Tab-separated table of C-alpha atoms in Angstrom:
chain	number	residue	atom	x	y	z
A	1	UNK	CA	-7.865	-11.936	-0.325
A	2	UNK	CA	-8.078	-8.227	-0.409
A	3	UNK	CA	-5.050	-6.935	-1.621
A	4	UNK	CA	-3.873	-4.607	0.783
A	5	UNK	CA	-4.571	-7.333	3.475
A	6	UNK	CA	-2.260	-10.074	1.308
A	7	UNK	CA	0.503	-7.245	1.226
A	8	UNK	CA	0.326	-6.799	5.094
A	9	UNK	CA	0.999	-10.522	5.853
A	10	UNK	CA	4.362	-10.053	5.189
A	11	UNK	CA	5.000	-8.251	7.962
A	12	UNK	CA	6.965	-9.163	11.270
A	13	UNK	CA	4.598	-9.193	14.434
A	14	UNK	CA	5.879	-6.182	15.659
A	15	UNK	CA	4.257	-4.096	12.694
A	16	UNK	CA	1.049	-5.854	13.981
A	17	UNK	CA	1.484	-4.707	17.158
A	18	UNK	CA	2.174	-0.987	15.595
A	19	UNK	CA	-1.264	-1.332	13.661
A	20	UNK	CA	-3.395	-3.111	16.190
A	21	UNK	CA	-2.203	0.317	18.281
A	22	UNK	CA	-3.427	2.755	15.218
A	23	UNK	CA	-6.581	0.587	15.313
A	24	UNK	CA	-6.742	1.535	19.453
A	25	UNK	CA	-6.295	5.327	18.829
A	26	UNK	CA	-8.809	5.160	15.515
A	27	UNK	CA	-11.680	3.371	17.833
A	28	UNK	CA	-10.819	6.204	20.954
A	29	UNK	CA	-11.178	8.914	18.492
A	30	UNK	CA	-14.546	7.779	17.213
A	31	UNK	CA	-15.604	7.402	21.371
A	32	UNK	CA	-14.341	10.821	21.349
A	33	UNK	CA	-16.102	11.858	17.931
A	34	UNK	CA	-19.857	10.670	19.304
A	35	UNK	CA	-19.392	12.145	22.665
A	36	UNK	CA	-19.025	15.898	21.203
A	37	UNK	CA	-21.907	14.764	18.726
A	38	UNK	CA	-24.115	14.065	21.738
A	39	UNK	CA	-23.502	16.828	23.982
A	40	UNK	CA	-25.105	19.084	20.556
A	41	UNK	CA	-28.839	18.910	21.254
A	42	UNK	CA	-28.540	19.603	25.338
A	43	UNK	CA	-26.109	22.629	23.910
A	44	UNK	CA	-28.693	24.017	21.507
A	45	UNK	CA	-31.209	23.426	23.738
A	46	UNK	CA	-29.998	24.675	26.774
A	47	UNK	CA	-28.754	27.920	24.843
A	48	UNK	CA	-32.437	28.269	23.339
A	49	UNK	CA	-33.825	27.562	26.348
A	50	UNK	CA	-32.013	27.884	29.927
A	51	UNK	CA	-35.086	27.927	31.541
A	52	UNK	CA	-36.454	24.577	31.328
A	53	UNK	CA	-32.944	23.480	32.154
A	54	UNK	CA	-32.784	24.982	35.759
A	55	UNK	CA	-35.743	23.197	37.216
A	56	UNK	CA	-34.315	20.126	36.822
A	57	UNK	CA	-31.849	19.435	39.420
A	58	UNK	CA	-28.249	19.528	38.754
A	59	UNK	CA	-26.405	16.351	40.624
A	60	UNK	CA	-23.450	17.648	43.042
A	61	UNK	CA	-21.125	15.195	41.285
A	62	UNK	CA	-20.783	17.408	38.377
A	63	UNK	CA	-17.600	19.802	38.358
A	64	UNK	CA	-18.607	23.229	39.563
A	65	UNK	CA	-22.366	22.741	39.462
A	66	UNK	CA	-22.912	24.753	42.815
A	67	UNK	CA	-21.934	27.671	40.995
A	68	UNK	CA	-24.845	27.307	38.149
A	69	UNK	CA	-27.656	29.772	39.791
A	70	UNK	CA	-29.496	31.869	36.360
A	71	UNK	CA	-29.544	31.041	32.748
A	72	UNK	CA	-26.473	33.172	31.554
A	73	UNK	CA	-23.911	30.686	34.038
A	74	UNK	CA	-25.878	27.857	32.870
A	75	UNK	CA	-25.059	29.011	29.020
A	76	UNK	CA	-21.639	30.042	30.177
A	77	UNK	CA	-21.076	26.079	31.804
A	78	UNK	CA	-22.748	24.499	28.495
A	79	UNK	CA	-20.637	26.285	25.823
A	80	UNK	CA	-17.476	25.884	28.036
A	81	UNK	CA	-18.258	22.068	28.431
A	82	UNK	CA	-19.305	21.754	24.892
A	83	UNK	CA	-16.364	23.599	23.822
A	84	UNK	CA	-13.860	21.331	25.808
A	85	UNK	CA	-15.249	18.401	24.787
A	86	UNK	CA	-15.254	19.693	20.803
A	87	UNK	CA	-11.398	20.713	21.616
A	88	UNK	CA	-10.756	17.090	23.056
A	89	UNK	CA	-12.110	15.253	20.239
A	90	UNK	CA	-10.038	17.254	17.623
A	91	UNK	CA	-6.522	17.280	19.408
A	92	UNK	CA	-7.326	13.602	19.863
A	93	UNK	CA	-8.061	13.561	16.181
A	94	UNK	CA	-4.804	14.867	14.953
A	95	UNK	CA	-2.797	12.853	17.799
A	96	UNK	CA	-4.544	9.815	16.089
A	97	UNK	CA	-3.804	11.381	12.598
A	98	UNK	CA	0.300	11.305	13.387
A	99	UNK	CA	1.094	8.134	14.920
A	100	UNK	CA	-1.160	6.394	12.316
A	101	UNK	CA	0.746	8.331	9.041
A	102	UNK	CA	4.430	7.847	11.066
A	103	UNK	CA	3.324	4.050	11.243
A	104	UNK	CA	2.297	3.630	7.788
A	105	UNK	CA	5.811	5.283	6.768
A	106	UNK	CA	6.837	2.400	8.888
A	107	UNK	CA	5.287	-0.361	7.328
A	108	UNK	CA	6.226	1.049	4.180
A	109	UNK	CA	9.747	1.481	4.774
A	110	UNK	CA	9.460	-2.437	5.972
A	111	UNK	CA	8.041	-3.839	2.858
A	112	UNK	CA	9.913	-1.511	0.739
A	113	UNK	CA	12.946	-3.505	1.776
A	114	UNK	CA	11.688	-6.550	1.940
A	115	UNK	CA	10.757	-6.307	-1.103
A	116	UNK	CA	14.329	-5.043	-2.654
A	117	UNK	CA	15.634	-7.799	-0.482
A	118	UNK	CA	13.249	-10.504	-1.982
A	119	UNK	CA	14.464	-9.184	-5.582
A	120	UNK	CA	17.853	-9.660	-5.075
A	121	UNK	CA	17.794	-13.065	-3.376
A	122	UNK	CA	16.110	-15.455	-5.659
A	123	UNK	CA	17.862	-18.476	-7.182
A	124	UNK	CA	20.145	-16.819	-9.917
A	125	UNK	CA	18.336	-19.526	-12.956
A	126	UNK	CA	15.094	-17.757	-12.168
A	127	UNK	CA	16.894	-13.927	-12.117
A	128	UNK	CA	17.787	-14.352	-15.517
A	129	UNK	CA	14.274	-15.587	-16.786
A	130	UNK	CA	12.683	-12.285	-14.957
A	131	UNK	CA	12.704	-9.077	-17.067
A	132	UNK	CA	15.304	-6.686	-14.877
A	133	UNK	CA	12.708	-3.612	-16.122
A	134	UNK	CA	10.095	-5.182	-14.619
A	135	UNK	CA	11.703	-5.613	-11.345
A	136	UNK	CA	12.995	-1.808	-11.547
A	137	UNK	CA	9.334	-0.537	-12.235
A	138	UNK	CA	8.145	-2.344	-8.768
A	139	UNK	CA	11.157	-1.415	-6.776
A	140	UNK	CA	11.162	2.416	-8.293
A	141	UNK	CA	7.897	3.406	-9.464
A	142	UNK	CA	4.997	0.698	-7.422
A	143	UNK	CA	6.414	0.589	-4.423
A	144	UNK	CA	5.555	4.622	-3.783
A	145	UNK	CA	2.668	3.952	-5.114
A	146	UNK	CA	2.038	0.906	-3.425
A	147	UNK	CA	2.491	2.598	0.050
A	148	UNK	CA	0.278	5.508	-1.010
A	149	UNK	CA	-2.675	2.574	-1.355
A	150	UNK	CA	-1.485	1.205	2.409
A	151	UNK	CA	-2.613	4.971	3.618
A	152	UNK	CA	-5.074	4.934	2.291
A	153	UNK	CA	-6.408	1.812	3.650
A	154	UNK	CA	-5.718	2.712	7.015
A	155	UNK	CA	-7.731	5.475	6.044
A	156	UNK	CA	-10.269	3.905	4.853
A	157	UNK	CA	-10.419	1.962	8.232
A	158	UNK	CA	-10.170	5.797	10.179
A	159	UNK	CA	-13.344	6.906	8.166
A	160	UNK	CA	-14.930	3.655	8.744
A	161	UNK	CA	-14.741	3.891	12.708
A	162	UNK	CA	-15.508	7.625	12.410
A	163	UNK	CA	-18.689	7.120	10.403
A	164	UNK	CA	-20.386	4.074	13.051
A	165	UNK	CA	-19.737	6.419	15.983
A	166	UNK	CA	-21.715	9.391	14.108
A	167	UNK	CA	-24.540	6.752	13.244
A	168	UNK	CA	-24.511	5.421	17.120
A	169	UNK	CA	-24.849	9.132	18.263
A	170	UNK	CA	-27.773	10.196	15.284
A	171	UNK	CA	-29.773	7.177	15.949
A	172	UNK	CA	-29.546	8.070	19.282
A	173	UNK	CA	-30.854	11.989	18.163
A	174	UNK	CA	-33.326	10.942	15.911
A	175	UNK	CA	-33.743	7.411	14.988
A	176	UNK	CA	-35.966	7.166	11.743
A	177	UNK	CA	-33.804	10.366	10.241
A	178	UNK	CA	-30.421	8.755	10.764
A	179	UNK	CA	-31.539	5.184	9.047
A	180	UNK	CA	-33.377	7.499	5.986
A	181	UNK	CA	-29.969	9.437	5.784
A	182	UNK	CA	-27.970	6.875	6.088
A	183	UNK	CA	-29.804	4.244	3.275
A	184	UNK	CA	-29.880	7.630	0.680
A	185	UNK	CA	-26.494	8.379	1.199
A	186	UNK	CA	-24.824	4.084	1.092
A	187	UNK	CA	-26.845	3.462	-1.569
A	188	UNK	CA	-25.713	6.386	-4.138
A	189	UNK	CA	-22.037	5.526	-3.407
A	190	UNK	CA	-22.333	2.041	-3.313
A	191	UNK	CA	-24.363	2.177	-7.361
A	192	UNK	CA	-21.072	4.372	-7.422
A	193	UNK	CA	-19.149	2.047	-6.685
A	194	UNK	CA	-20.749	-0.500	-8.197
A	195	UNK	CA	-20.349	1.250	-11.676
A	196	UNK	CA	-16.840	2.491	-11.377
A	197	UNK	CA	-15.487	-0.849	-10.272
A	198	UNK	CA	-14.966	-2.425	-13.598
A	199	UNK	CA	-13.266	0.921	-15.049
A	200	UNK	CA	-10.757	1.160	-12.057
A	201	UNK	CA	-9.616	-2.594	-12.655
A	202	UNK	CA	-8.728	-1.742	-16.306
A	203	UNK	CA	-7.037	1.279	-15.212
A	204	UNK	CA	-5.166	-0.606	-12.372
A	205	UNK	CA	-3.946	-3.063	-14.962
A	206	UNK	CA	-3.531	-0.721	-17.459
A	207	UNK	CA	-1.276	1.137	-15.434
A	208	UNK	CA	0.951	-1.752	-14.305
A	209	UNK	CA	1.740	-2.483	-17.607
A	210	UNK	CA	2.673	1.395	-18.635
A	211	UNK	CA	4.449	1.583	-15.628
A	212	UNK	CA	6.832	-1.430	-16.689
A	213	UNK	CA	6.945	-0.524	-19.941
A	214	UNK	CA	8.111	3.418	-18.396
A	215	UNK	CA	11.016	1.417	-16.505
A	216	UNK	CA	12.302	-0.755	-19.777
A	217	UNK	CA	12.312	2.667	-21.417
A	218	UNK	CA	14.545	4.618	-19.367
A	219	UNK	CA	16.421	1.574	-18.683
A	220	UNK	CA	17.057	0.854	-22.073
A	221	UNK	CA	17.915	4.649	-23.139
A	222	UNK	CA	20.565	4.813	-20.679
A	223	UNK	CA	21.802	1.778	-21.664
A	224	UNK	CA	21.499	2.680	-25.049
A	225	UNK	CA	23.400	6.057	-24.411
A	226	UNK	CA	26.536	5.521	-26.973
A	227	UNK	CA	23.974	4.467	-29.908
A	228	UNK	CA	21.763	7.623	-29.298
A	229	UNK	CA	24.368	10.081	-29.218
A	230	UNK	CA	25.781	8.349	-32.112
A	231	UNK	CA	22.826	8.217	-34.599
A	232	UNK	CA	21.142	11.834	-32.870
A	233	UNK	CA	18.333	10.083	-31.727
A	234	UNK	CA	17.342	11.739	-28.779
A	235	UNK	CA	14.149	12.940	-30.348
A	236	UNK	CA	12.717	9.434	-31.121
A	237	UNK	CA	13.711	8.307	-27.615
A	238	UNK	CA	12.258	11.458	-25.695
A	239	UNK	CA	8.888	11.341	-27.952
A	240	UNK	CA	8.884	7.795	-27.437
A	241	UNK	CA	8.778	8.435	-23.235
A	242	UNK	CA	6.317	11.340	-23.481
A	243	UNK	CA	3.834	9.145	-25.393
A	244	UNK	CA	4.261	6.829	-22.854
A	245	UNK	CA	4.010	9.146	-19.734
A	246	UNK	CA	1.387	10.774	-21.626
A	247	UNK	CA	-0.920	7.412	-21.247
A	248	UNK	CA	-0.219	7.360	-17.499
A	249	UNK	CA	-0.677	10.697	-16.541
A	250	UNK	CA	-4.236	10.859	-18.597
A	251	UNK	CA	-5.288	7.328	-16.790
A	252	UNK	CA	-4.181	8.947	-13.097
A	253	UNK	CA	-6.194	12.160	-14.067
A	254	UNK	CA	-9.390	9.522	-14.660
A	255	UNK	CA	-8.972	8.041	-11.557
A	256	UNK	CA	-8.580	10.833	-9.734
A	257	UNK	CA	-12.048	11.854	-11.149
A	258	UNK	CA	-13.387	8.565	-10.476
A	259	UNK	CA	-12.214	9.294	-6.468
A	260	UNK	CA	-13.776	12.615	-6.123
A	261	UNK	CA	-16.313	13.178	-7.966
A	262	UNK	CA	-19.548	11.712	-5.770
A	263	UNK	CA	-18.675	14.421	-2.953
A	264	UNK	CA	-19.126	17.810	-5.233
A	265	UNK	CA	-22.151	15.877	-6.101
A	266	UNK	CA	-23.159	14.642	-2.171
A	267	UNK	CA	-22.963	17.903	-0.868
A	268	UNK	CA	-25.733	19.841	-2.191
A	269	UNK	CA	-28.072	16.689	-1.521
A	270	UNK	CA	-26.923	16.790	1.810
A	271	UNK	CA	-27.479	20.201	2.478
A	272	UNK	CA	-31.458	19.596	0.942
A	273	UNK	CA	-31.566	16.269	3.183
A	274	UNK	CA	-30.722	18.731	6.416
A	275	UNK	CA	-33.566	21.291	5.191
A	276	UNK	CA	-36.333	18.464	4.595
A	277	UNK	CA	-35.444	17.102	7.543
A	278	UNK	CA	-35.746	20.274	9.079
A	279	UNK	CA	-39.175	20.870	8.005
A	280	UNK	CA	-40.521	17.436	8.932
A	281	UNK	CA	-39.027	17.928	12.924
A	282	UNK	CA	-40.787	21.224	13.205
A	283	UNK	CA	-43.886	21.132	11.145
A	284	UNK	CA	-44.433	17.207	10.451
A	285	UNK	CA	-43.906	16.185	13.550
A	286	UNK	CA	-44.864	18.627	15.885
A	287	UNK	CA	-41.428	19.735	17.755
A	288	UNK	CA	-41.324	22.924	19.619
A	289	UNK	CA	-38.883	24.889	17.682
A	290	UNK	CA	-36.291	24.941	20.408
A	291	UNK	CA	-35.906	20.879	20.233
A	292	UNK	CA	-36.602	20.506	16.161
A	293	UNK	CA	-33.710	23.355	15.694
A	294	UNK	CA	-31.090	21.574	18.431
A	295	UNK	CA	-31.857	18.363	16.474
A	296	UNK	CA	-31.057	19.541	13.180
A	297	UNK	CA	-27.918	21.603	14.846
A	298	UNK	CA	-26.881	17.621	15.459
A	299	UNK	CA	-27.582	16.680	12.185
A	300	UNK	CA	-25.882	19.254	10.827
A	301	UNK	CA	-22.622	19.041	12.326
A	302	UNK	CA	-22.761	14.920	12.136
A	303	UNK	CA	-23.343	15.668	8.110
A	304	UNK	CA	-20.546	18.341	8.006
A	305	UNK	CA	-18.927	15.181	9.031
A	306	UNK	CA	-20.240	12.076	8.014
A	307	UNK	CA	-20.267	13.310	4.447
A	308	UNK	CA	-16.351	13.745	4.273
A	309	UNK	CA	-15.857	10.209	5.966
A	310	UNK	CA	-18.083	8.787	3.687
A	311	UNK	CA	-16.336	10.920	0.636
A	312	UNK	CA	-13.247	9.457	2.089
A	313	UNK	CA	-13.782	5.740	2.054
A	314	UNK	CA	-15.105	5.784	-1.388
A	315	UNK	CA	-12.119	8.159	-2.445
A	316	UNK	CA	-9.469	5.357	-0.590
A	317	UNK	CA	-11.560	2.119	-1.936
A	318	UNK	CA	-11.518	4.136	-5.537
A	319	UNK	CA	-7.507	4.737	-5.597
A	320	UNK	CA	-6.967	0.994	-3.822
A	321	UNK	CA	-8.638	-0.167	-6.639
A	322	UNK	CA	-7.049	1.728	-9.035
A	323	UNK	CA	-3.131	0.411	-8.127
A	324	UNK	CA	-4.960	-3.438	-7.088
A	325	UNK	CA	-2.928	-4.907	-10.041
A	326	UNK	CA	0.196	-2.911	-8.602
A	327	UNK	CA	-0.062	-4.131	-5.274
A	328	UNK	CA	-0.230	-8.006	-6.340
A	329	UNK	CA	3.025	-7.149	-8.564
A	330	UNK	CA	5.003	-5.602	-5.514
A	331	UNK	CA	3.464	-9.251	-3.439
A	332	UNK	CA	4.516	-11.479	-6.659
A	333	UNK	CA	7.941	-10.264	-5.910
A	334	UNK	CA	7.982	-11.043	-1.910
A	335	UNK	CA	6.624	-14.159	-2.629
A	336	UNK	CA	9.455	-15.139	-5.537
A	337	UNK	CA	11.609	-18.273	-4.168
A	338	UNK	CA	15.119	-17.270	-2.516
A	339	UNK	CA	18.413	-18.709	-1.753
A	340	UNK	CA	18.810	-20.184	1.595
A	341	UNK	CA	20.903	-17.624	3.437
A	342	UNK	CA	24.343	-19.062	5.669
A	343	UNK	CA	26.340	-17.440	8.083
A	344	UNK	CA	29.988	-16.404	6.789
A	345	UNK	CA	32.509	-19.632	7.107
A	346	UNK	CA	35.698	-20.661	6.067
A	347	UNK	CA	36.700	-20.648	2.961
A	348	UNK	CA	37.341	-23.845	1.526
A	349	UNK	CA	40.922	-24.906	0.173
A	350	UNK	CA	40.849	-25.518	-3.118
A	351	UNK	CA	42.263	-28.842	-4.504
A	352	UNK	CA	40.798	-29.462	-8.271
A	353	UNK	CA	37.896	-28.247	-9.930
A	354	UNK	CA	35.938	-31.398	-12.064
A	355	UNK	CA	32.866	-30.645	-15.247
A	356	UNK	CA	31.677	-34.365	-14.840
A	357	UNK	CA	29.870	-34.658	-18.122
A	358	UNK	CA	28.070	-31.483	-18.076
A	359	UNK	CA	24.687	-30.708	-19.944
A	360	UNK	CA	22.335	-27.364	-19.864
A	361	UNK	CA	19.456	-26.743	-21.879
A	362	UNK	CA	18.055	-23.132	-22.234
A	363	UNK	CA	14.100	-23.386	-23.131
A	364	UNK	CA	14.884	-26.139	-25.046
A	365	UNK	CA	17.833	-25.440	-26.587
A	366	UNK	CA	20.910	-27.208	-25.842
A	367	UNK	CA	23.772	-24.941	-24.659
A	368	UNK	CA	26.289	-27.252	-23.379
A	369	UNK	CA	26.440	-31.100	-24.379
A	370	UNK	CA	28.608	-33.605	-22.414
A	371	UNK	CA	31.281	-30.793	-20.503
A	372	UNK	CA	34.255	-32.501	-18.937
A	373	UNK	CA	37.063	-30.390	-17.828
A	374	UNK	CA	39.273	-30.464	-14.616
A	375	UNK	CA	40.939	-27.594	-13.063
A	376	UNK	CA	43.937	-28.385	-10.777
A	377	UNK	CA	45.406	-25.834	-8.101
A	378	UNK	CA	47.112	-22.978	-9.833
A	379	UNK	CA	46.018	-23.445	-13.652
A	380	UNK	CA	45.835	-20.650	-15.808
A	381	UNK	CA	42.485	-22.017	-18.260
A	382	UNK	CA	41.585	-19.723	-20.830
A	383	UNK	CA	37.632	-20.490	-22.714
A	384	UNK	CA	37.164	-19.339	-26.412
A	385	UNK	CA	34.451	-19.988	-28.306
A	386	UNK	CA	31.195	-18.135	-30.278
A	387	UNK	CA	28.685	-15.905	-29.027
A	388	UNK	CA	26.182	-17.605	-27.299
A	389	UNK	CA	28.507	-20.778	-27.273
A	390	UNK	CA	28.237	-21.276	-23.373
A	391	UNK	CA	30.843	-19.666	-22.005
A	392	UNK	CA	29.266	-17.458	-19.470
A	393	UNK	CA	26.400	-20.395	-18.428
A	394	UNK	CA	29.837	-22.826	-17.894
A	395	UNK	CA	31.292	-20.020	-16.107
A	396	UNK	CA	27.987	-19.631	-14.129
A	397	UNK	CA	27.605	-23.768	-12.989
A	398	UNK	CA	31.107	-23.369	-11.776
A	399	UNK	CA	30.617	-20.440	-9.827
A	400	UNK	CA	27.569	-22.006	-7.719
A	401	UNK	CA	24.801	-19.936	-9.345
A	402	UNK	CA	23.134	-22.338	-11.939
A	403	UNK	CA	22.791	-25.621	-11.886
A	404	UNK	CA	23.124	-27.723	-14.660
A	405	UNK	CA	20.052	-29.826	-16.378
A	406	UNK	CA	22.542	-32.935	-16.463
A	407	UNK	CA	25.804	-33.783	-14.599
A	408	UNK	CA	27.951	-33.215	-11.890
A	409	UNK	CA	29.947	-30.691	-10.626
A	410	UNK	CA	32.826	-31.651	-8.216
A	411	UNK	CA	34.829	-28.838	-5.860
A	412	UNK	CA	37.656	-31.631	-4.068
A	413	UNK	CA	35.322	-34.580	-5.232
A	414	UNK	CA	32.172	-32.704	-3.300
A	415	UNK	CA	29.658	-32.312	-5.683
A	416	UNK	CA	28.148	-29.189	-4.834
A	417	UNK	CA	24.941	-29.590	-6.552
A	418	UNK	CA	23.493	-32.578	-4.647
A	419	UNK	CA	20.553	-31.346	-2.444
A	420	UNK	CA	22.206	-32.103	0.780
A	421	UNK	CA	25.124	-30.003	-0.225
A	422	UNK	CA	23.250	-26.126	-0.036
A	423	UNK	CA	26.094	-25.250	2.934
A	424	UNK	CA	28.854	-26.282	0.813
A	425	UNK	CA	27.740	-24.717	-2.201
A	426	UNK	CA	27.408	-21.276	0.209
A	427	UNK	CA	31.005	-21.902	1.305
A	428	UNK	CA	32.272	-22.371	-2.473
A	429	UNK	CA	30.353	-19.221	-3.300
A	430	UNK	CA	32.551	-17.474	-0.873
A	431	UNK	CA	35.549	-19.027	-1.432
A	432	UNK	CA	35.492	-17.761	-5.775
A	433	UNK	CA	35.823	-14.343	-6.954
A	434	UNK	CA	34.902	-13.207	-10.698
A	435	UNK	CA	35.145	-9.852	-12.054
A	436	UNK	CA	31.748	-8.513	-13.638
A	437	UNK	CA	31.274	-6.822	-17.128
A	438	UNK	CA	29.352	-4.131	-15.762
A	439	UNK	CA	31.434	-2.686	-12.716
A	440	UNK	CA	29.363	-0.418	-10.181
A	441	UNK	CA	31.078	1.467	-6.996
């Protein structure tokens, strides 16, 4: 599935209903977009020649058409018409421009926190196994970029709509100059596209892995804080960053190049394609000069148009690509297992605490063998032993949060760990308190 599409299934139906809306307004503005293409040629035409245009009779139905009597209110009703229908399209445009960005910020905003949510609700056995830096890299530094690649799909889709309502109203124009224009100009971005492909998937999965690696830096140097400014080794650390950031920024200037670099060299092709065709309306063909030069007036202004929409999927499908590998980390963490969430209940009344023969292996390694310990009402119990003896993990099965690989763990002879038990286990995790090594307010 297309990335960006596998992202947006996590949303709740009414985001759907938000983008089916932005899909509404994108299809009205490209209705809107070939209706002031079409009304170009009878512009030009009439503004060439106002003549030819007053012997054909004007139907009553049209606003003020009692009023059209020589050629100079004719030209006056055209360019007013023309003009309101040019104005209409654009405000229309823009209106469709702002809902669809304030929706996107949105949907953003939505998976943004579903996907801090989904981060800090999976089973605590599988929090510990996941690298914390890698989590802060797609919280902090994907996610932004993640929602950039969500505008410009929506984009993408914009340009899309835009670009079959120009080809409607050209072939419509001039049929065998809209499917020549339109082959020449799919074809050189799709060999593009074609050869760029490859090189943005090594870039998108290039930069995933400098972006984690940018998070476990800074994470680590703060963390790391006392040792630096003990040994003076802000130098190493700081060098160590830049080299880093260094990698990224050269990769994003690539890309960037990647996105934008077929339009600087569309545009002079286009303007060559206009002139040709130009010459083979008038002179090829046989046109009066009047009808060959309101044809190419079409032409021209669906290019000035069709060129940017066309730069503009390309440019979207180039940076989607480009931050593919980013989106599928930011959906690896919505779809990581969580807890099963219940409501707030009593807290339960603690009798005895009993480590029925308690064993928990770590990757194979055997941290506790054969645990039994009870804890009555009111004891004071105090656990000693090495580093990386199994204090903390005991301290962890009894608190709810991991369970161990063999054994049982009874709160008043309920033994929390049995799979019909999940409730009880919530209401024994509400019931504890511990106090933290690392305190935040």
């Amino acid at each position: 599935m297309y990335p960006p599409i596998k992202l947006l299934t996590f949303l709740r139906k009414e985001y759907y209903i938000r983008l089916a809306l932005a899909f509404l307004l994108m299809t009205l503005s490209g209705f809107a977009d070939l209706l002031s293409l079409a009304v170009v040629v009878p512009f030009l035409e009439i503004l060439t020649n106002p003549s030819e245009a007053l012997t054909v009779s004007i139907p009553s139905l049209i606003p003020f058409s009692n009023e059209i009597n020589n050629e100079n209110s004719l030209r006056l009703y055209i360019t007013i018409l023309f003009c309101a229908t040019i104005s209409i399209s654009g405000l229309l445009r823009i209106f469709t421009i702002k809902f669809n960005t304030y929706q996107i910020a949105l949907v953003s905003a939505y998976l943004s926190r579903k996907t801090f949510n989904s981060a800090i609700s999976i089973p605590y056995s599988l929090h510990k196994e996941i690298s914390s830096s890698r989590i802060l890299s797609v919280i902090s530094i994907k996610m932004p970029r993640v929602n950039r690649a969500l505008v410009c799909f929506l984009q993408l889709i914009n340009a899309s709509i835009l670009i079959l309502s120009l080809i409607i109203g050209l072939l419509l124009i001039s049929k065998w100059i809209t499917i020549a224009a339109i082959l020449f100009f799919i074809s050189v971005y799709l060999l593009i596209g074609f050869k760029t492909k490859k090189i943005l998937k090594r870039f998108s999965q290039m930069n995933s892995i400098m972006l984690n690696k940018q998070a476990q830096i800074i994470q680590e140097s703060y963390k790391s804080a006392r040792e630096i400014l003990l040994k003076s080794n802000q130098i190493f650390y700081t060098n160590y960053f830049y080299k880093n950031e260094l990698s990224l920024q050269k990769f994003k200037a690539q890309t960037d190049f990647y996105g934008t670099f077929p339009r600087f060299a569309l545009e002079p092709l286009g303007i060559i394609f206009i002139a040709i065709a130009g010459y083979f309306l008038i002179v090829i063909n046989g046109n009066s000069s009047d009808k060959g030069i309101a044809i190419l007036g079409a032409f021209a202004l669906g290019s000035q148009r069709l060129l940017p929409a066309l730069q503009q999927i390309y440019s979207s499908w180039a940076l989607i690509k480009a931050r593919s590998k980013e989106i599928l980390d930011v959906v690896e963490v919505l779809e990581y297992p969580k807890e099963k969430l219940f409501p707030k209940t009593k807290k339960i009344n603690l009798d005895k605490i009993t480590c029925d023969n308690i064993y928990f292996s770590y990757k194979s390694q055997d941290v506790l063998n054969g645990i039994n310990l009870e804890i009555n009402n009111g004891d004071f119990i105090g656990i000693k032993g090495k580093t990386g003896g199994g204090k903390s993990t005991l301290m962890d099965i009894i608190l709810g949060l991991t369970k161990p690989t063999k054994g049982n763990l009874f709160i008043n002879k309920e033994n929390i760990y049995e799979k019909n038990k999940s409730k009880f286990l919530a209401k024994w995790r509400g019931s504890i308190s511990s106090v933290p090594q690392n305190i935040f307010l």
